[in-house]
Amino acid sequence: MPMLGTGILSNFFRWTTRCSTRAMATTSQTATKPYPFSKTAIIHPEPYVPPPASLVQGKGLMPHLQKTLATPEKLDMLRAYFGRHSYRRILPGSIVSVTLEHAPFNFTGVVLAIRRRGIDTSMVLRNVIQRTGVEMQVFVNSPHVKTIKVVQKPPKGRMKRAKLYYLRHSPEKMSALAGSKKGTIA
Amino acid sequence: MLRLWALKSKAPLFSKCLHNSPIIEAAASSPSSAASLVKWTPDSIRTGLIARKRGMTALWNDQGVRIPVTVLQLENCQVTANIVTVRQDKSEYHAVQVAASDKPLKRTTRQMQGHFRKANVQPKRIVKEFPITPDAHVPVGTTFSAMHFVPGQYVDVIAKSIGKGFQGGMKRWNFKGLRASHGVSISHRSAGATGAHQDPGRIWPGKKMAARMGGQRITTQNLAVVRVDTSLNLIYLRGAVPGVDDAQVMIRDAKKLTAVGRHNQAKGLYEKVLPKGVDDLPFPAGTLEWAKSLPSIIEAPAYRRSPFMPQE
């Protein structure tokens, strides 16, 4: 007796569910297939096309995940501000202002370091607020990061270091970086 | 290192070992439909899987918390044998033999070719055994899927750690070395003395010294499964996993936490048997057929209050 649940019938179910969930980014279980092992699990929308065989074997898997695990808006942000050849890229020594969805809601500071790891890219911003040095590591792909704005580019176009940790011990160099911009750095 | 478990339950000389006996096949053959009729119980121990460590990245969960994850990929992980061994004291040892990563036929020995032919699978690079309870046998030839693990559960990962080469006492055993100055001559990182005096007049066996470090079997316990992707056969675990990228790793349900669950079941605390958010586990195993009837990408939400909400 031919076995049901395999072959044509299961493919039919996959095709219909793909059509029904095409336009929705849903977390409900009613429109998609039921998941019996966890009632509260988040069900992501099905991929539109099955992945190529090379990805299933592992060839180029991590670069594929770097492109697919982030939203298009975040990928644009990463490419624009952290791409090595972007004309809008953030350089260490520039003054950057970020808008966040949690406290402190907006933070402006000097970029001390940029850590490039694909979607795990982050930068360290330093500012002196009320005579206290404050540093913040901002992960670009975080859903809490709303906007990034370059307030001032580094002096003479670039700094001579990739990591400016020496600024932690020289407030005079920090204020020299702040330069003519009033009110950005205390 | 003395392994007491090896001394305790040694397999005696004359024990009956049944590989793929007809009794096991008849009992373990799942019905034609993808879902299994046999249900998971807190006293059952399921089989594990063999996967490849592909790398690490970061995910952000529904609360916006960053979770560093290791990506593991199943590479045609299949069952090659069901093992039942009856010891002289009549106790039984049950296990499922799992193999992964296809290998060219010409590079497989004749003996292994015969073994894989009997199981009706492609020759594989790695073959490992997972001890189970008698109800968790899986039919030979079944291909596993990433849905075997449920997001929200905890797993143990076993792999060979990164080799560090010949290393000194400071790196290998966290020795403190000697002073940087004050007269110390060219022995700043040395181990120093290695024993007492005339009594005992020798070095105790097992003295910590410089030698080759790393490249050993390491178990990392209680890693949470964050996300499961059956289209690419990926398992995302929170935290780091031993070994280099593309290394073979064994993944199984966390022994210590499932034992705690077993004890809670016995005590009557039925809500604490499985981790929060996990209602059931695929039993006896999550197969490729079963995965076709389930959603592809499943993620575990955060089961705690958001750390971004200010406390009262």
JSON list of C-alpha atoms in Angstrom, two decimals, chain A:
[
{"chain": "A", "resi": 1, "resn": "MET", "atom": "CA", "xyz": [0.00, 0.00, 0.00]},
{"chain": "A", "resi": 2, "resn": "PRO", "atom": "CA", "xyz": [1.56, 3.35, -0.94]},
{"chain": "A", "resi": 3, "resn": "MET", "atom": "CA", "xyz": [2.51, 5.37, 2.12]},
{"chain": "A", "resi": 4, "resn": "LEU", "atom": "CA", "xyz": [0.69, 8.67, 2.59]},
{"chain": "A", "resi": 5, "resn": "GLY", "atom": "CA", "xyz": [2.39, 11.67, 4.13]},
{"chain": "A", "resi": 6, "resn": "THR", "atom": "CA", "xyz": [5.36, 11.24, 1.78]},
{"chain": "A", "resi": 7, "resn": "GLY", "atom": "CA", "xyz": [5.99, 12.22, -1.81]},
{"chain": "A", "resi": 8, "resn": "ILE", "atom": "CA", "xyz": [3.29, 14.08, -3.66]},
{"chain": "A", "resi": 9, "resn": "LEU", "atom": "CA", "xyz": [0.91, 14.79, -0.78]},
{"chain": "A", "resi": 10, "resn": "SER", "atom": "CA", "xyz": [3.51, 16.34, 1.52]},
{"chain": "A", "resi": 11, "resn": "ASN", "atom": "CA", "xyz": [4.84, 18.48, -1.35]},
{"chain": "A", "resi": 12, "resn": "PHE", "atom": "CA", "xyz": [1.29, 19.66, -2.04]},
{"chain": "A", "resi": 13, "resn": "PHE", "atom": "CA", "xyz": [0.93, 20.77, 1.58]},
{"chain": "A", "resi": 14, "resn": "ARG", "atom": "CA", "xyz": [4.28, 22.62, 1.41]},
{"chain": "A", "resi": 15, "resn": "TRP", "atom": "CA", "xyz": [3.21, 24.41, -1.80]},
{"chain": "A", "resi": 16, "resn": "THR", "atom": "CA", "xyz": [-0.13, 25.54, -0.36]},
{"chain": "A", "resi": 17, "resn": "THR", "atom": "CA", "xyz": [1.40, 26.74, 2.92]},
{"chain": "A", "resi": 18, "resn": "ARG", "atom": "CA", "xyz": [4.09, 28.65, 0.98]},
{"chain": "A", "resi": 19, "resn": "CYS", "atom": "CA", "xyz": [1.40, 30.39, -1.07]},
{"chain": "A", "resi": 20, "resn": "SER", "atom": "CA", "xyz": [-0.62, 31.25, 2.00]},
{"chain": "A", "resi": 21, "resn": "THR", "atom": "CA", "xyz": [2.31, 32.63, 4.00]},
{"chain": "A", "resi": 22, "resn": "ARG", "atom": "CA", "xyz": [4.01, 34.45, 1.12]},
{"chain": "A", "resi": 23, "resn": "ALA", "atom": "CA", "xyz": [3.10, 37.98, 2.07]},
{"chain": "A", "resi": 24, "resn": "MET", "atom": "CA", "xyz": [2.93, 37.56, 5.83]},
{"chain": "A", "resi": 25, "resn": "ALA", "atom": "CA", "xyz": [5.59, 37.80, 8.43]},
{"chain": "A", "resi": 26, "resn": "THR", "atom": "CA", "xyz": [3.45, 36.04, 10.96]},
{"chain": "A", "resi": 27, "resn": "THR", "atom": "CA", "xyz": [4.21, 34.64, 14.34]},
{"chain": "A", "resi": 28, "resn": "SER", "atom": "CA", "xyz": [0.83, 32.92, 14.73]},
{"chain": "A", "resi": 29, "resn": "GLN", "atom": "CA", "xyz": [0.52, 29.19, 14.26]},
{"chain": "A", "resi": 30, "resn": "THR", "atom": "CA", "xyz": [-2.87, 29.29, 12.54]},
{"chain": "A", "resi": 31, "resn": "ALA", "atom": "CA", "xyz": [-1.69, 30.37, 9.08]},
{"chain": "A", "resi": 32, "resn": "THR", "atom": "CA", "xyz": [1.44, 28.17, 9.10]},
{"chain": "A", "resi": 33, "resn": "LYS", "atom": "CA", "xyz": [1.96, 24.52, 9.93]},
{"chain": "A", "resi": 34, "resn": "PRO", "atom": "CA", "xyz": [1.36, 23.66, 13.61]},
{"chain": "A", "resi": 35, "resn": "TYR", "atom": "CA", "xyz": [4.40, 23.06, 15.80]},
{"chain": "A", "resi": 36, "resn": "PRO", "atom": "CA", "xyz": [3.36, 20.57, 18.50]},
{"chain": "A", "resi": 37, "resn": "PHE", "atom": "CA", "xyz": [6.54, 20.75, 20.63]},
{"chain": "A", "resi": 38, "resn": "SER", "atom": "CA", "xyz": [6.21, 24.31, 21.86]},
{"chain": "A", "resi": 39, "resn": "LYS", "atom": "CA", "xyz": [3.12, 26.53, 22.04]},
{"chain": "A", "resi": 40, "resn": "THR", "atom": "CA", "xyz": [5.10, 29.75, 22.55]},
{"chain": "A", "resi": 41, "resn": "ALA", "atom": "CA", "xyz": [7.83, 29.22, 19.93]},
{"chain": "A", "resi": 42, "resn": "ILE", "atom": "CA", "xyz": [8.21, 31.87, 17.23]},
{"chain": "A", "resi": 43, "resn": "ILE", "atom": "CA", "xyz": [7.54, 30.47, 13.75]},
{"chain": "A", "resi": 44, "resn": "HIS", "atom": "CA", "xyz": [9.34, 32.46, 11.06]},
{"chain": "A", "resi": 45, "resn": "PRO", "atom": "CA", "xyz": [7.94, 32.66, 7.50]},
{"chain": "A", "resi": 46, "resn": "GLU", "atom": "CA", "xyz": [8.99, 29.84, 5.21]},
{"chain": "A", "resi": 47, "resn": "PRO", "atom": "CA", "xyz": [11.79, 30.61, 2.73]},
{"chain": "A", "resi": 48, "resn": "TYR", "atom": "CA", "xyz": [10.39, 31.39, -0.73]},
{"chain": "A", "resi": 49, "resn": "VAL", "atom": "CA", "xyz": [12.67, 28.96, -2.56]},
{"chain": "A", "resi": 50, "resn": "PRO", "atom": "CA", "xyz": [14.36, 25.86, -1.20]},
{"chain": "A", "resi": 51, "resn": "PRO", "atom": "CA", "xyz": [18.07, 26.55, -0.63]},
{"chain": "A", "resi": 52, "resn": "PRO", "atom": "CA", "xyz": [20.56, 25.25, -3.25]},
{"chain": "A", "resi": 53, "resn": "ALA", "atom": "CA", "xyz": [22.28, 21.92, -2.62]},
{"chain": "A", "resi": 54, "resn": "SER", "atom": "CA", "xyz": [25.68, 23.59, -2.07]},
{"chain": "A", "resi": 55, "resn": "LEU", "atom": "CA", "xyz": [24.32, 25.52, 0.93]},
{"chain": "A", "resi": 56, "resn": "VAL", "atom": "CA", "xyz": [22.85, 22.36, 2.42]},
{"chain": "A", "resi": 57, "resn": "GLN", "atom": "CA", "xyz": [26.33, 20.79, 2.10]},
{"chain": "A", "resi": 58, "resn": "GLY", "atom": "CA", "xyz": [27.79, 23.80, 3.90]},
{"chain": "A", "resi": 59, "resn": "LYS", "atom": "CA", "xyz": [29.55, 25.61, 1.04]},
{"chain": "A", "resi": 60, "resn": "GLY", "atom": "CA", "xyz": [29.27, 29.34, 1.63]},
{"chain": "A", "resi": 61, "resn": "LEU", "atom": "CA", "xyz": [26.86, 28.87, 4.53]},
{"chain": "A", "resi": 62, "resn": "MET", "atom": "CA", "xyz": [28.18, 31.56, 6.89]},
{"chain": "A", "resi": 63, "resn": "PRO", "atom": "CA", "xyz": [28.29, 34.32, 4.20]},
{"chain": "A", "resi": 64, "resn": "HIS", "atom": "CA", "xyz": [24.73, 33.30, 3.25]},
{"chain": "A", "resi": 65, "resn": "LEU", "atom": "CA", "xyz": [23.63, 33.65, 6.90]},
{"chain": "A", "resi": 66, "resn": "GLN", "atom": "CA", "xyz": [25.33, 37.06, 7.15]},
{"chain": "A", "resi": 67, "resn": "LYS", "atom": "CA", "xyz": [23.10, 38.21, 4.29]},
{"chain": "A", "resi": 68, "resn": "THR", "atom": "CA", "xyz": [19.85, 36.56, 5.42]},
{"chain": "A", "resi": 69, "resn": "LEU", "atom": "CA", "xyz": [19.86, 36.90, 9.22]},
{"chain": "A", "resi": 70, "resn": "ALA", "atom": "CA", "xyz": [19.53, 40.71, 9.07]},
{"chain": "A", "resi": 71, "resn": "THR", "atom": "CA", "xyz": [16.68, 42.84, 7.75]},
{"chain": "A", "resi": 72, "resn": "PRO", "atom": "CA", "xyz": [17.29, 44.72, 4.45]},
{"chain": "A", "resi": 73, "resn": "GLU", "atom": "CA", "xyz": [17.30, 48.07, 6.31]},
{"chain": "A", "resi": 74, "resn": "LYS", "atom": "CA", "xyz": [20.03, 46.87, 8.65]},
{"chain": "A", "resi": 75, "resn": "LEU", "atom": "CA", "xyz": [22.04, 45.42, 5.74]},
{"chain": "A", "resi": 76, "resn": "ASP", "atom": "CA", "xyz": [21.86, 48.83, 4.02]},
{"chain": "A", "resi": 77, "resn": "MET", "atom": "CA", "xyz": [23.01, 50.49, 7.22]},
{"chain": "A", "resi": 78, "resn": "LEU", "atom": "CA", "xyz": [25.89, 48.05, 7.56]},
{"chain": "A", "resi": 79, "resn": "ARG", "atom": "CA", "xyz": [26.96, 48.50, 3.95]},
{"chain": "A", "resi": 80, "resn": "ALA", "atom": "CA", "xyz": [26.69, 52.29, 4.03]},
{"chain": "A", "resi": 81, "resn": "TYR", "atom": "CA", "xyz": [28.41, 53.00, 7.34]},
{"chain": "A", "resi": 82, "resn": "PHE", "atom": "CA", "xyz": [30.72, 50.00, 7.75]},
{"chain": "A", "resi": 83, "resn": "GLY", "atom": "CA", "xyz": [31.53, 48.88, 4.24]},
{"chain": "A", "resi": 84, "resn": "ARG", "atom": "CA", "xyz": [35.24, 49.35, 3.65]},
{"chain": "A", "resi": 85, "resn": "HIS", "atom": "CA", "xyz": [34.73, 51.24, 0.37]},
{"chain": "A", "resi": 86, "resn": "SER", "atom": "CA", "xyz": [31.52, 53.13, 1.12]},
{"chain": "A", "resi": 87, "resn": "TYR", "atom": "CA", "xyz": [31.85, 56.91, 0.72]},
{"chain": "A", "resi": 88, "resn": "ARG", "atom": "CA", "xyz": [29.71, 57.36, 3.84]},
{"chain": "A", "resi": 89, "resn": "ARG", "atom": "CA", "xyz": [31.73, 54.97, 6.00]},
{"chain": "A", "resi": 90, "resn": "ILE", "atom": "CA", "xyz": [32.40, 55.72, 9.66]},
{"chain": "A", "resi": 91, "resn": "LEU", "atom": "CA", "xyz": [36.09, 56.08, 10.42]},
{"chain": "A", "resi": 92, "resn": "PRO", "atom": "CA", "xyz": [37.66, 55.84, 13.90]},
{"chain": "A", "resi": 93, "resn": "GLY", "atom": "CA", "xyz": [37.97, 59.36, 15.24]},
{"chain": "A", "resi": 94, "resn": "SER", "atom": "CA", "xyz": [34.70, 60.60, 13.75]},
{"chain": "A", "resi": 95, "resn": "ILE", "atom": "CA", "xyz": [31.91, 61.87, 15.98]},
{"chain": "A", "resi": 96, "resn": "VAL", "atom": "CA", "xyz": [28.76, 59.79, 15.61]},
{"chain": "A", "resi": 97, "resn": "SER", "atom": "CA", "xyz": [25.29, 60.23, 17.05]},
{"chain": "A", "resi": 98, "resn": "VAL", "atom": "CA", "xyz": [23.04, 57.17, 17.52]},
{"chain": "A", "resi": 99, "resn": "THR", "atom": "CA", "xyz": [19.32, 57.07, 18.31]},
{"chain": "A", "resi": 100, "resn": "LEU", "atom": "CA", "xyz": [18.20, 54.16, 20.47]},
{"chain": "A", "resi": 101, "resn": "GLU", "atom": "CA", "xyz": [14.87, 52.73, 21.62]},
{"chain": "A", "resi": 102, "resn": "HIS", "atom": "CA", "xyz": [16.05, 52.33, 25.21]},
{"chain": "A", "resi": 103, "resn": "ALA", "atom": "CA", "xyz": [17.89, 54.64, 27.57]},
{"chain": "A", "resi": 104, "resn": "PRO", "atom": "CA", "xyz": [19.93, 56.76, 26.89]},
{"chain": "A", "resi": 105, "resn": "PHE", "atom": "CA", "xyz": [17.77, 57.17, 23.72]},
{"chain": "A", "resi": 106, "resn": "ASN", "atom": "CA", "xyz": [20.44, 59.21, 21.94]},
{"chain": "A", "resi": 107, "resn": "PHE", "atom": "CA", "xyz": [24.15, 59.08, 22.48]},
{"chain": "A", "resi": 108, "resn": "THR", "atom": "CA", "xyz": [26.87, 61.10, 20.76]},
{"chain": "A", "resi": 109, "resn": "GLY", "atom": "CA", "xyz": [30.49, 60.20, 21.01]},
{"chain": "A", "resi": 110, "resn": "VAL", "atom": "CA", "xyz": [33.87, 59.71, 19.39]},
{"chain": "A", "resi": 111, "resn": "VAL", "atom": "CA", "xyz": [34.30, 56.41, 17.60]},
{"chain": "A", "resi": 112, "resn": "LEU", "atom": "CA", "xyz": [37.18, 54.66, 19.37]},
{"chain": "A", "resi": 113, "resn": "ALA", "atom": "CA", "xyz": [36.98, 51.29, 17.65]},
{"chain": "A", "resi": 114, "resn": "ILE", "atom": "CA", "xyz": [35.06, 49.49, 14.94]},
{"chain": "A", "resi": 115, "resn": "ARG", "atom": "CA", "xyz": [34.73, 45.71, 15.26]},
{"chain": "A", "resi": 116, "resn": "ARG", "atom": "CA", "xyz": [33.77, 44.20, 11.89]},
{"chain": "A", "resi": 117, "resn": "ARG", "atom": "CA", "xyz": [32.07, 40.78, 12.15]},
{"chain": "A", "resi": 118, "resn": "GLY", "atom": "CA", "xyz": [29.38, 40.86, 9.47]},
{"chain": "A", "resi": 119, "resn": "ILE", "atom": "CA", "xyz": [26.02, 41.18, 11.20]},
{"chain": "A", "resi": 120, "resn": "ASP", "atom": "CA", "xyz": [27.78, 41.24, 14.59]},
{"chain": "A", "resi": 121, "resn": "THR", "atom": "CA", "xyz": [29.55, 44.51, 13.70]},
{"chain": "A", "resi": 122, "resn": "SER", "atom": "CA", "xyz": [29.80, 47.01, 16.52]},
{"chain": "A", "resi": 123, "resn": "MET", "atom": "CA", "xyz": [31.52, 50.30, 17.38]},
{"chain": "A", "resi": 124, "resn": "VAL", "atom": "CA", "xyz": [32.65, 51.83, 20.65]},
{"chain": "A", "resi": 125, "resn": "LEU", "atom": "CA", "xyz": [31.60, 55.45, 21.26]},
{"chain": "A", "resi": 126, "resn": "ARG", "atom": "CA", "xyz": [33.16, 57.57, 23.98]},
{"chain": "A", "resi": 127, "resn": "ASN", "atom": "CA", "xyz": [31.89, 60.79, 25.48]},
{"chain": "A", "resi": 128, "resn": "VAL", "atom": "CA", "xyz": [32.45, 62.74, 28.68]},
{"chain": "A", "resi": 129, "resn": "ILE", "atom": "CA", "xyz": [29.09, 63.48, 30.31]},
{"chain": "A", "resi": 130, "resn": "GLN", "atom": "CA", "xyz": [29.00, 65.56, 33.51]},
{"chain": "A", "resi": 131, "resn": "ARG", "atom": "CA", "xyz": [32.75, 65.06, 34.05]},
{"chain": "A", "resi": 132, "resn": "THR", "atom": "CA", "xyz": [32.38, 61.27, 33.75]},
{"chain": "A", "resi": 133, "resn": "GLY", "atom": "CA", "xyz": [33.83, 59.36, 30.83]},
{"chain": "A", "resi": 134, "resn": "VAL", "atom": "CA", "xyz": [31.15, 57.14, 29.33]},
{"chain": "A", "resi": 135, "resn": "GLU", "atom": "CA", "xyz": [31.72, 54.49, 26.67]},
{"chain": "A", "resi": 136, "resn": "MET", "atom": "CA", "xyz": [29.07, 52.61, 24.79]},
{"chain": "A", "resi": 137, "resn": "GLN", "atom": "CA", "xyz": [29.41, 49.63, 22.45]},
{"chain": "A", "resi": 138, "resn": "VAL", "atom": "CA", "xyz": [26.70, 49.92, 19.80]},
{"chain": "A", "resi": 139, "resn": "PHE", "atom": "CA", "xyz": [25.80, 46.76, 17.85]},
{"chain": "A", "resi": 140, "resn": "VAL", "atom": "CA", "xyz": [24.53, 47.94, 14.48]},
{"chain": "A", "resi": 141, "resn": "ASN", "atom": "CA", "xyz": [22.20, 45.00, 13.88]},
{"chain": "A", "resi": 142, "resn": "SER", "atom": "CA", "xyz": [20.39, 45.43, 17.19]},
{"chain": "A", "resi": 143, "resn": "PRO", "atom": "CA", "xyz": [16.66, 46.14, 16.78]},
{"chain": "A", "resi": 144, "resn": "HIS", "atom": "CA", "xyz": [17.02, 48.91, 19.39]},
{"chain": "A", "resi": 145, "resn": "VAL", "atom": "CA", "xyz": [19.35, 51.00, 17.18]},
{"chain": "A", "resi": 146, "resn": "LYS", "atom": "CA", "xyz": [17.15, 53.35, 15.14]},
{"chain": "A", "resi": 147, "resn": "THR", "atom": "CA", "xyz": [19.51, 55.72, 13.32]},
{"chain": "A", "resi": 148, "resn": "ILE", "atom": "CA", "xyz": [23.23, 56.43, 13.04]},
{"chain": "A", "resi": 149, "resn": "LYS", "atom": "CA", "xyz": [24.37, 59.90, 12.02]},
{"chain": "A", "resi": 150, "resn": "VAL", "atom": "CA", "xyz": [27.92, 61.08, 11.38]},
{"chain": "A", "resi": 151, "resn": "VAL", "atom": "CA", "xyz": [28.19, 64.48, 13.06]},
{"chain": "A", "resi": 152, "resn": "GLN", "atom": "CA", "xyz": [31.83, 65.18, 12.22]},
{"chain": "A", "resi": 153, "resn": "LYS", "atom": "CA", "xyz": [34.48, 63.40, 10.21]},
{"chain": "A", "resi": 154, "resn": "PRO", "atom": "CA", "xyz": [37.95, 62.77, 11.67]},
{"chain": "A", "resi": 155, "resn": "PRO", "atom": "CA", "xyz": [40.48, 65.62, 11.43]},
{"chain": "A", "resi": 156, "resn": "LYS", "atom": "CA", "xyz": [42.58, 65.61, 8.23]},
{"chain": "A", "resi": 157, "resn": "GLY", "atom": "CA", "xyz": [40.28, 62.91, 6.84]},
{"chain": "A", "resi": 158, "resn": "ARG", "atom": "CA", "xyz": [41.64, 60.04, 8.92]},
{"chain": "A", "resi": 159, "resn": "MET", "atom": "CA", "xyz": [43.36, 59.10, 12.17]},
{"chain": "A", "resi": 160, "resn": "LYS", "atom": "CA", "xyz": [46.67, 57.24, 12.14]},
{"chain": "A", "resi": 161, "resn": "ARG", "atom": "CA", "xyz": [45.26, 54.35, 14.22]},
{"chain": "A", "resi": 162, "resn": "ALA", "atom": "CA", "xyz": [42.42, 51.88, 13.81]},
{"chain": "A", "resi": 163, "resn": "LYS", "atom": "CA", "xyz": [41.77, 51.77, 17.54]},
{"chain": "A", "resi": 164, "resn": "LEU", "atom": "CA", "xyz": [41.96, 54.98, 19.57]},
{"chain": "A", "resi": 165, "resn": "TYR", "atom": "CA", "xyz": [42.06, 53.54, 23.09]},
{"chain": "A", "resi": 166, "resn": "TYR", "atom": "CA", "xyz": [44.81, 56.05, 23.96]},
{"chain": "A", "resi": 167, "resn": "LEU", "atom": "CA", "xyz": [42.10, 58.73, 24.11]},
{"chain": "A", "resi": 168, "resn": "ARG", "atom": "CA", "xyz": [40.91, 57.22, 27.41]},
{"chain": "A", "resi": 169, "resn": "HIS", "atom": "CA", "xyz": [44.00, 58.65, 29.12]},
{"chain": "A", "resi": 170, "resn": "SER", "atom": "CA", "xyz": [44.28, 62.00, 27.29]},
{"chain": "A", "resi": 171, "resn": "PRO", "atom": "CA", "xyz": [41.28, 64.31, 27.71]},
{"chain": "A", "resi": 172, "resn": "GLU", "atom": "CA", "xyz": [43.15, 67.09, 25.89]},
{"chain": "A", "resi": 173, "resn": "LYS", "atom": "CA", "xyz": [43.28, 65.01, 22.71]},
{"chain": "A", "resi": 174, "resn": "MET", "atom": "CA", "xyz": [39.58, 64.19, 23.14]},
{"chain": "A", "resi": 175, "resn": "SER", "atom": "CA", "xyz": [38.67, 67.87, 23.30]},
{"chain": "A", "resi": 176, "resn": "ALA", "atom": "CA", "xyz": [40.96, 68.57, 20.33]},
{"chain": "A", "resi": 177, "resn": "LEU", "atom": "CA", "xyz": [38.93, 66.00, 18.39]},
{"chain": "A", "resi": 178, "resn": "ALA", "atom": "CA", "xyz": [35.72, 67.74, 19.40]},
{"chain": "A", "resi": 179, "resn": "GLY", "atom": "CA", "xyz": [37.20, 70.81, 17.79]},
{"chain": "A", "resi": 180, "resn": "SER", "atom": "CA", "xyz": [34.90, 73.57, 16.72]},
{"chain": "A", "resi": 181, "resn": "LYS", "atom": "CA", "xyz": [31.61, 71.65, 17.31]},
{"chain": "A", "resi": 182, "resn": "LYS", "atom": "CA", "xyz": [29.91, 73.28, 20.30]},
{"chain": "A", "resi": 183, "resn": "GLY", "atom": "CA", "xyz": [28.00, 71.23, 22.84]},
{"chain": "A", "resi": 184, "resn": "THR", "atom": "CA", "xyz": [28.75, 67.78, 21.45]},
{"chain": "A", "resi": 185, "resn": "ILE", "atom": "CA", "xyz": [31.55, 66.86, 23.84]},
{"chain": "A", "resi": 186, "resn": "ALA", "atom": "CA", "xyz": [31.79, 68.30, 27.35]}
]
